[in-house]
Every structure is written in C-alpha cells, then in structure tokens.
Amino acid sequence: IERIVVGPLETNCYLYANGKKECLIIDPGEDEARIVAGVNMLKMVPCGIVLTHGHFDHTGAVGRLKSLYKGEGIALPIAIHEADRHYLGKKAAKTNRESLLNLGIENPDDFADLLNGLPEPDILLKDGDRVFNTPLQVIETPGHTRGGICLYGEKEGILFSGDSLFFMGIGRTDLPGGDEKTLLEAIRTRILVLPPETRVFPGHGLDTTVEREIKGNPFVR
C-alpha cells in the first residue's frame, strides 16, 4: 500500500498491490504525474481505478490518467458505486459544481480542471463485489454520498474507508446526498463489526484501526 497525498484538500490516493505485477489506483483526486511516478517506482502496471465515492477531490485526475495510460496501450477501467455514477461522465460537471456551491465556494470555475473531462464509468459496483482481480471487496457505506463505499481485504486485515470513517472522525454529511444518520448506521454496522485489528486507510488524514475507533472516536462511541 503506497499513499500519495494529492490536491488542495490533501486527499489520500492509494496504490494497492497484492503481490502481483499490477496495482490498483484508489481515489486519484489530482496530481496525475505524481501518481504515475509512484506506479513506476513500484515497477508495476495499473489494472484499474476504483473510487470510494464521487466527490471531485477523489476523482479529479481520473480522465487524465486514463488518457495517459491509453497512450501507452494500457486500458484503465474506472469503477464506482452505481449510486454515484452521476459524478462521472456527462453529468459530472453539474453535479460537482453543486457540491462546490454547497461548500460555500463562490466560484466553482476555479476548480474547472478537476470537474471537466471526467469519463463515464466502466464498472458500476455494488455491495459484495470484488474489485478487478484483487481480494478487495466492496462494502456499501452510504451517508457521505449515496454511493459511498469501503474496500475490504479480509485476509490482509485492511480497509480503505474513503470519506466514511477517519481517524477519530467521520465524513461530512452536509453535501448533496449526505445523511448523518445513514452514515453513522453504516459505520456501526458495516465497519466497526470488522476484526478490531483491521487497519483503516481513510480518504484524508492518518490511518487508524477499527479497535482504535471503537474506543476513541467521539462520533460513534
């Protein structure tokens, strides 16, 4: 697991590999050159992009990465939960502009390079799906967005939690599609029931464990 912090909101983009020559790119929010450099440093080839949800700070580099690798003859399919598909493709710019306005940003055009050119998804995920050819399994955790997911590797004891659960925090629920009650229910019934030693890699900030969040997270105690 290689973490690359990208973009103005310091999003955690992860490169995940399970011992093969291929790696998965998780949440490439921006800085595609650094992401490509990270893949090259690992001497791997990306097998796809998976998005834990559709917000622009997790998707901004998707189109450019797909184009870059297409130029090298590498197909890079994009996977997102079906409930968040409107954050990509034809509806992407409108959907993301609404989110920015709700954040209080008066001029969404300042983020135009992150909102435009987002391709349609290739794979629509649902609960229980395996992600590409990896052991990672989709766990639906709506509440931050309607299509928010986590990616769970049971044998490895790891969880990529996106913006659902943070170190001593939870994702914000005041944007379109967010709902605090739904998110808290998902965290309690889908994440905190995992083995306590499970390592959690969130969409922002420090990594943590399930046990640490059960004991200390003030939002879910």
Tab-separated table of C-alpha atoms in Angstrom:
chain	number	residue	atom	x	y	z
A	1	ILE	CA	0.000	0.000	0.000
A	2	GLU	CA	1.523	3.276	-1.141
A	3	ARG	CA	-0.125	6.551	-0.110
A	4	ILE	CA	0.185	9.693	-2.230
A	5	VAL	CA	-1.409	12.852	-0.798
A	6	VAL	CA	-2.869	14.868	-3.673
A	7	GLY	CA	-4.795	18.051	-4.406
A	8	PRO	CA	-5.866	21.113	-2.428
A	9	LEU	CA	-7.898	19.066	0.060
A	10	GLU	CA	-4.985	16.676	0.732
A	11	THR	CA	-6.758	13.566	-0.454
A	12	ASN	CA	-5.156	10.194	0.172
A	13	CYS	CA	-4.677	8.420	-3.150
A	14	TYR	CA	-3.580	4.821	-2.654
A	15	LEU	CA	-1.700	2.387	-4.840
A	16	TYR	CA	-2.610	-1.136	-3.788
A	17	ALA	CA	-0.958	-4.345	-4.928
A	18	ASN	CA	-1.356	-7.860	-3.586
A	19	GLY	CA	1.920	-9.385	-4.727
A	20	LYS	CA	1.388	-9.260	-8.467
A	21	LYS	CA	2.838	-7.003	-11.128
A	22	GLU	CA	-0.350	-4.977	-11.242
A	23	CYS	CA	-1.616	-2.319	-8.870
A	24	LEU	CA	-4.947	-0.667	-8.261
A	25	ILE	CA	-5.275	3.119	-8.103
A	26	ILE	CA	-7.736	4.249	-5.429
A	27	ASP	CA	-9.149	7.805	-5.412
A	28	PRO	CA	-6.813	9.740	-7.737
A	29	GLY	CA	-8.001	13.236	-6.858
A	30	GLU	CA	-5.291	15.234	-8.645
A	31	ASP	CA	-1.537	15.294	-9.377
A	32	GLU	CA	-1.610	12.557	-12.017
A	33	ALA	CA	2.133	12.964	-12.692
A	34	ARG	CA	2.957	12.063	-9.085
A	35	ILE	CA	0.612	9.090	-9.242
A	36	VAL	CA	2.234	7.807	-12.431
A	37	ALA	CA	5.662	8.322	-10.858
A	38	GLY	CA	4.524	6.278	-7.857
A	39	VAL	CA	3.346	3.440	-10.078
A	40	ASN	CA	6.630	3.493	-11.995
A	41	MET	CA	8.630	3.491	-8.771
A	42	LEU	CA	6.863	0.283	-7.777
A	43	LYS	CA	7.636	-1.128	-11.256
A	44	MET	CA	4.005	-2.061	-11.726
A	45	VAL	CA	1.232	-1.577	-14.240
A	46	PRO	CA	-2.143	-0.210	-13.096
A	47	CYS	CA	-5.067	-2.569	-13.620
A	48	GLY	CA	-7.818	-0.020	-12.943
A	49	ILE	CA	-9.112	2.895	-10.919
A	50	VAL	CA	-11.642	2.464	-8.132
A	51	LEU	CA	-13.396	5.388	-6.468
A	52	THR	CA	-14.716	5.210	-2.915
A	53	HIS	CA	-17.206	7.933	-3.868
A	54	GLY	CA	-17.715	10.604	-6.490
A	55	HIS	CA	-16.535	13.887	-4.958
A	56	PHE	CA	-14.173	15.897	-7.143
A	57	ASP	CA	-11.243	15.718	-4.723
A	58	HIS	CA	-11.226	11.931	-5.243
A	59	THR	CA	-11.886	11.864	-8.996
A	60	GLY	CA	-10.088	14.885	-10.463
A	61	ALA	CA	-7.232	13.006	-12.154
A	62	VAL	CA	-9.308	10.113	-13.485
A	63	GLY	CA	-9.684	11.377	-17.046
A	64	ARG	CA	-6.061	12.422	-17.431
A	65	LEU	CA	-4.782	9.131	-16.019
A	66	LYS	CA	-6.993	7.158	-18.368
A	67	SER	CA	-5.735	9.176	-21.346
A	68	LEU	CA	-2.081	8.916	-20.299
A	69	TYR	CA	-2.192	5.150	-19.965
A	70	LYS	CA	-4.250	4.750	-23.126
A	71	GLY	CA	-1.358	6.411	-24.938
A	72	GLU	CA	0.867	3.631	-23.590
A	73	GLY	CA	-1.540	0.944	-24.746
A	74	ILE	CA	-2.887	0.262	-21.233
A	75	ALA	CA	-6.641	0.181	-20.705
A	76	LEU	CA	-7.567	1.664	-17.354
A	77	PRO	CA	-11.198	0.865	-16.459
A	78	ILE	CA	-12.926	3.039	-13.861
A	79	ALA	CA	-15.159	1.583	-11.138
A	80	ILE	CA	-17.572	3.462	-8.892
A	81	HIS	CA	-20.719	2.561	-6.978
A	82	GLU	CA	-23.802	2.760	-9.164
A	83	ALA	CA	-25.420	5.385	-6.878
A	84	ASP	CA	-22.520	7.802	-7.521
A	85	ARG	CA	-22.263	7.350	-11.277
A	86	HIS	CA	-23.589	10.892	-11.868
A	87	TYR	CA	-20.289	12.268	-10.542
A	88	LEU	CA	-18.657	10.999	-13.744
A	89	GLY	CA	-19.397	11.443	-17.426
A	90	LYS	CA	-21.959	13.844	-18.857
A	91	LYS	CA	-23.445	14.874	-15.502
A	92	ALA	CA	-20.111	15.254	-13.713
A	93	ALA	CA	-19.529	18.991	-14.105
A	94	LYS	CA	-23.054	19.936	-12.982
A	95	THR	CA	-23.032	17.513	-10.043
A	96	ASN	CA	-19.635	18.633	-8.803
A	97	ARG	CA	-20.449	22.334	-9.201
A	98	GLU	CA	-23.445	21.815	-6.913
A	99	SER	CA	-21.179	20.242	-4.301
A	100	LEU	CA	-18.746	23.158	-4.509
A	101	LEU	CA	-21.520	25.712	-4.113
A	102	ASN	CA	-22.742	23.815	-1.047
A	103	LEU	CA	-19.209	24.042	0.340
A	104	GLY	CA	-19.534	27.817	0.130
A	105	ILE	CA	-17.160	28.208	-2.819
A	106	GLU	CA	-18.393	31.201	-4.782
A	107	ASN	CA	-16.524	30.480	-8.000
A	108	PRO	CA	-16.521	26.760	-8.858
A	109	ASP	CA	-14.685	27.577	-12.097
A	110	ASP	CA	-11.523	27.837	-10.009
A	111	PHE	CA	-11.701	24.043	-9.867
A	112	ALA	CA	-12.609	23.595	-13.538
A	113	ASP	CA	-9.616	21.339	-14.241
A	114	LEU	CA	-10.949	18.867	-11.652
A	115	LEU	CA	-14.570	19.000	-12.826
A	116	ASN	CA	-14.239	18.670	-16.595
A	117	GLY	CA	-13.173	15.758	-18.760
A	118	LEU	CA	-14.316	13.083	-16.336
A	119	PRO	CA	-15.120	9.941	-18.385
A	120	GLU	CA	-18.092	7.672	-17.941
A	121	PRO	CA	-17.537	4.788	-15.508
A	122	ASP	CA	-16.708	1.395	-16.966
A	123	ILE	CA	-17.858	-0.675	-13.981
A	124	LEU	CA	-20.724	0.047	-11.583
A	125	LEU	CA	-20.113	-1.520	-8.189
A	126	LYS	CA	-22.493	-2.886	-5.593
A	127	ASP	CA	-22.162	-4.444	-2.148
A	128	GLY	CA	-20.094	-7.631	-2.107
A	129	ASP	CA	-18.386	-7.121	-5.477
A	130	ARG	CA	-14.727	-7.996	-5.867
A	131	VAL	CA	-12.694	-5.131	-7.294
A	132	PHE	CA	-10.959	-6.136	-10.529
A	133	ASN	CA	-8.566	-9.049	-9.885
A	134	THR	CA	-7.812	-8.150	-6.283
A	135	PRO	CA	-9.057	-9.617	-2.981
A	136	LEU	CA	-10.703	-6.294	-2.119
A	137	GLN	CA	-14.451	-6.474	-1.576
A	138	VAL	CA	-16.976	-3.653	-1.736
A	139	ILE	CA	-18.759	-2.720	1.491
A	140	GLU	CA	-21.521	-0.173	0.986
A	141	THR	CA	-21.273	2.682	3.500
A	142	PRO	CA	-23.640	5.415	2.289
A	143	GLY	CA	-24.073	8.677	4.149
A	144	HIS	CA	-21.202	10.849	2.949
A	145	THR	CA	-22.637	10.296	-0.522
A	146	ARG	CA	-25.344	7.870	-1.557
A	147	GLY	CA	-22.790	5.661	-3.266
A	148	GLY	CA	-20.019	5.775	-0.680
A	149	ILE	CA	-18.129	2.510	-0.286
A	150	CYS	CA	-15.236	0.955	1.594
A	151	LEU	CA	-12.848	-1.631	0.167
A	152	TYR	CA	-12.120	-4.534	2.497
A	153	GLY	CA	-9.298	-7.051	2.283
A	154	GLU	CA	-10.280	-9.745	4.774
A	155	LYS	CA	-7.120	-11.866	4.663
A	156	GLU	CA	-4.848	-8.844	4.787
A	157	GLY	CA	-6.885	-7.153	7.504
A	158	ILE	CA	-7.157	-3.828	5.689
A	159	LEU	CA	-9.937	-1.388	4.869
A	160	PHE	CA	-9.888	1.616	2.556
A	161	SER	CA	-12.629	3.710	4.136
A	162	GLY	CA	-12.848	6.668	1.743
A	163	ASP	CA	-14.610	9.584	3.414
A	164	SER	CA	-16.871	7.374	5.536
A	165	LEU	CA	-14.569	6.955	8.542
A	166	PHE	CA	-11.487	8.951	9.517
A	167	PHE	CA	-9.043	8.797	12.400
A	168	MET	CA	-11.278	9.965	15.269
A	169	GLY	CA	-13.775	11.403	12.826
A	170	ILE	CA	-16.404	10.724	10.185
A	171	GLY	CA	-17.155	12.153	6.769
A	172	ARG	CA	-19.198	15.328	6.452
A	173	THR	CA	-22.874	14.832	5.650
A	174	ASP	CA	-23.968	18.347	4.687
A	175	LEU	CA	-23.378	17.974	0.933
A	176	PRO	CA	-25.938	16.704	-1.624
A	177	GLY	CA	-26.643	13.020	-0.984
A	178	GLY	CA	-25.257	13.143	2.554
A	179	ASP	CA	-27.146	11.935	5.616
A	180	GLU	CA	-25.618	11.724	9.102
A	181	LYS	CA	-27.968	9.052	10.449
A	182	THR	CA	-27.322	6.843	7.427
A	183	LEU	CA	-23.557	7.267	7.712
A	184	LEU	CA	-23.424	6.517	11.434
A	185	GLU	CA	-25.554	3.410	10.924
A	186	ALA	CA	-23.235	2.236	8.138
A	187	ILE	CA	-20.126	2.814	10.245
A	188	ARG	CA	-21.547	0.958	13.241
A	189	THR	CA	-22.978	-1.997	11.306
A	190	ARG	CA	-20.517	-2.365	8.419
A	191	ILE	CA	-17.135	-1.116	9.663
A	192	LEU	CA	-16.932	-1.381	13.447
A	193	VAL	CA	-18.045	-5.026	13.294
A	194	LEU	CA	-14.855	-5.958	11.430
A	195	PRO	CA	-11.967	-7.564	13.378
A	196	PRO	CA	-10.579	-4.940	15.786
A	197	GLU	CA	-7.052	-5.238	14.392
A	198	THR	CA	-8.221	-4.229	10.900
A	199	ARG	CA	-6.058	-1.361	9.592
A	200	VAL	CA	-8.123	1.508	8.214
A	201	PHE	CA	-6.800	3.737	5.426
A	202	PRO	CA	-9.090	6.784	5.076
A	203	GLY	CA	-9.579	9.284	2.274
A	204	HIS	CA	-7.927	12.062	4.303
A	205	GLY	CA	-5.576	12.139	7.247
A	206	LEU	CA	-3.863	9.425	9.256
A	207	ASP	CA	-4.543	5.706	9.116
A	208	THR	CA	-6.101	4.012	12.122
A	209	THR	CA	-7.605	0.698	13.259
A	210	VAL	CA	-11.121	-0.488	13.934
A	211	GLU	CA	-10.255	-1.043	17.593
A	212	ARG	CA	-8.923	2.495	17.983
A	213	GLU	CA	-12.101	3.978	16.511
A	214	ILE	CA	-14.400	1.821	18.657
A	215	LYS	CA	-12.611	3.001	21.787
A	216	GLY	CA	-11.979	6.635	20.974
A	217	ASN	CA	-13.980	8.019	18.061
A	218	PRO	CA	-16.379	10.552	19.668
A	219	PHE	CA	-18.887	10.290	16.799
A	220	VAL	CA	-19.535	6.554	17.095
A	221	ARG	CA	-18.841	5.611	20.712
